[in-house]
Amino acid sequence: MKAIRAGLVFVSTVLPLFGTDPVPEVARLLAEVIRIDTSNPPGNEQRLAELLKTKFAPMGFEIDIIPTPQPGKANFIARLRGDGSKRPVLIAAHEDVVGVEREKWSLDPFAGIIQDGYVYGRGAIDFKGGLAVFAQAALDIARQKRPLARDLIFVAEADEEGGAYGTRFLADTVWNKIDCEFALNEGGWIIKDANDKVQYVSISTADKSSITLLLTARGTSTHSSMPLRDNAIFRLARALAKLSEYDTKPKLTDSTREFFLTLSETSAEPMKTHFRNLATSNDPKLVAAADRAISENPLLHAIMRNTIAPVLLNAGFRTNVIPGSAEATINFRVIPGTTQQELIEEITHVINDPRVEVTVAPASMTRGPVSADQQKAMAARDRLMSSAAESRKSGALYEALVTQAKLTYPGAHVTPYLFQAGTDAYAWRSRGVPVYGIYPYPISAQDLERMHGNDERVPIASLESGLKMITNTLLEVAAK
Ligand SMILES: [Zn+2]
């Protein structure tokens, strides 16, 4: 509620100063971008690429619209030349969004509605808001005609939410247009409290990756009128029951440790102590108590461990036949450095039943038929994701982000962060490019729940402060 009031104050105070148009350019750009429906599948990102061309071409950027084998799907690259004395900086944002459950929205998700100090629509947070902020920062820098020491490359890529023609396609086909010293992407958060004060800024330096395992329980296939004791479905159910009682041990990366220490500083007791204990204590009892308390929050539970999520079940084909096998597909989101083999060993040990086999699941995200080519592409993606090293917490871009976050949000803590999900940054990271992630707008925990959900929105005031932070970061890194 606080945020809505702040938004109204914003509109009423700015209106008389600027006359007819109180909505800042970055918010108007976001609304325009939301109006192009890029729900993926199918994405249809080419129309967004064409819109971006009309913004970037007149400002002196070199434009490439990179077509893909899928009609209507295209990637966008704009390059603003520096003098070449330093290597380029890349800023990347995905063009596509996830689909909507339209009946659950209170307004049109693709109308780009600006209301009560917010921009509403699918992608407002993930990640058209970021696309608008990154694009506006690049356009503003071009408008200022500041001499640059390095090229500024803006990329708007397809297929982050699924599909095969996003960052990896670009890295494979036009790496010479992408190659850079470091890159900015989606990732960490600028979290504000109920009083609109920014608590902390987290900058992601790595993403979790995904390993999917298949449990296959075996029994005797026979007539259902005379059941045997070795029923495959019961066996699978027992294995799943054991997994449901099990949780993996916390595995803190350096970034997660630093993140929890930051949370310790921004939290009240008893969480203050729990966060500190989890990050620093050697006492297993204190760590376990801290884990229990902190894991009440599903996000925090997820960033400190490999998570376990059963996602598909498959067994049987008719009522009078007991099937000889039953399968469960389990999706694990893992801390960087976790191997398939160690995960298989851990899960096999937990299930402790020689008639339940644990293997790597065939690479596919859905139950439907998947072509051999798609399987190969997804397996390659999973391999690249798990091989992408954590980006170093140093270098001009990381340092500029830290400096500008502190200047833009005085009093806020700034911390590195292991992003709880996967992003398409792996395509650059796996080629050795450090990538730093941020959703560049202060956001409340309540508004965060709307991401990939209903009535997704971002405050206009947040877009403006994020734009300031990103523009100054890029100038610090690239200006002469
Ligand atoms: Zn995203």
XYZ file of N, CA, C and O in Angstrom, residues 58 139 182 187 218 233 236 256 261 267 272 349 429:
52
model
N 18.463 5.647 -34.808
C 18.656 7.095 -34.934
C 19.688 7.664 -33.952
O 20.150 8.783 -34.124
N 20.588 4.360 -24.501
C 20.110 5.464 -25.342
C 20.484 6.813 -24.739
O 20.897 7.738 -25.447
N 33.076 -7.974 -20.063
C 32.136 -8.410 -19.020
C 30.724 -8.021 -19.417
O 30.537 -7.250 -20.363
N 19.281 -10.968 -12.680
C 19.869 -11.782 -11.612
C 19.498 -11.315 -10.217
O 18.421 -11.643 -9.742
N 11.303 -51.308 -9.918
C 10.900 -52.499 -10.664
C 10.184 -53.498 -9.761
O 10.453 -53.598 -8.562
N 4.805 -49.897 -8.152
C 4.271 -48.574 -7.771
C 4.426 -48.342 -6.268
O 4.821 -47.261 -5.828
N 8.054 -47.555 -5.669
C 8.364 -46.164 -6.032
C 7.829 -45.216 -4.963
O 8.499 -44.257 -4.567
N 27.041 -16.741 -1.307
C 25.887 -16.984 -0.433
C 26.258 -16.666 1.016
O 25.448 -16.113 1.777
N 25.491 -12.964 5.535
C 26.036 -11.986 6.495
C 25.353 -10.631 6.306
O 25.072 -9.923 7.279
N 18.618 -7.703 9.458
C 17.491 -8.380 10.106
C 17.470 -8.144 11.613
O 18.501 -7.846 12.215
N 18.676 -12.457 12.913
C 20.030 -11.883 12.838
C 21.077 -12.932 13.234
O 22.062 -13.159 12.524
N 21.737 -43.546 -2.060
C 21.975 -43.844 -0.657
C 20.716 -43.562 0.182
O 20.355 -44.344 1.066
N 28.951 -16.901 -19.660
C 29.847 -17.348 -18.577
C 30.677 -18.555 -18.995
O 31.851 -18.647 -18.673
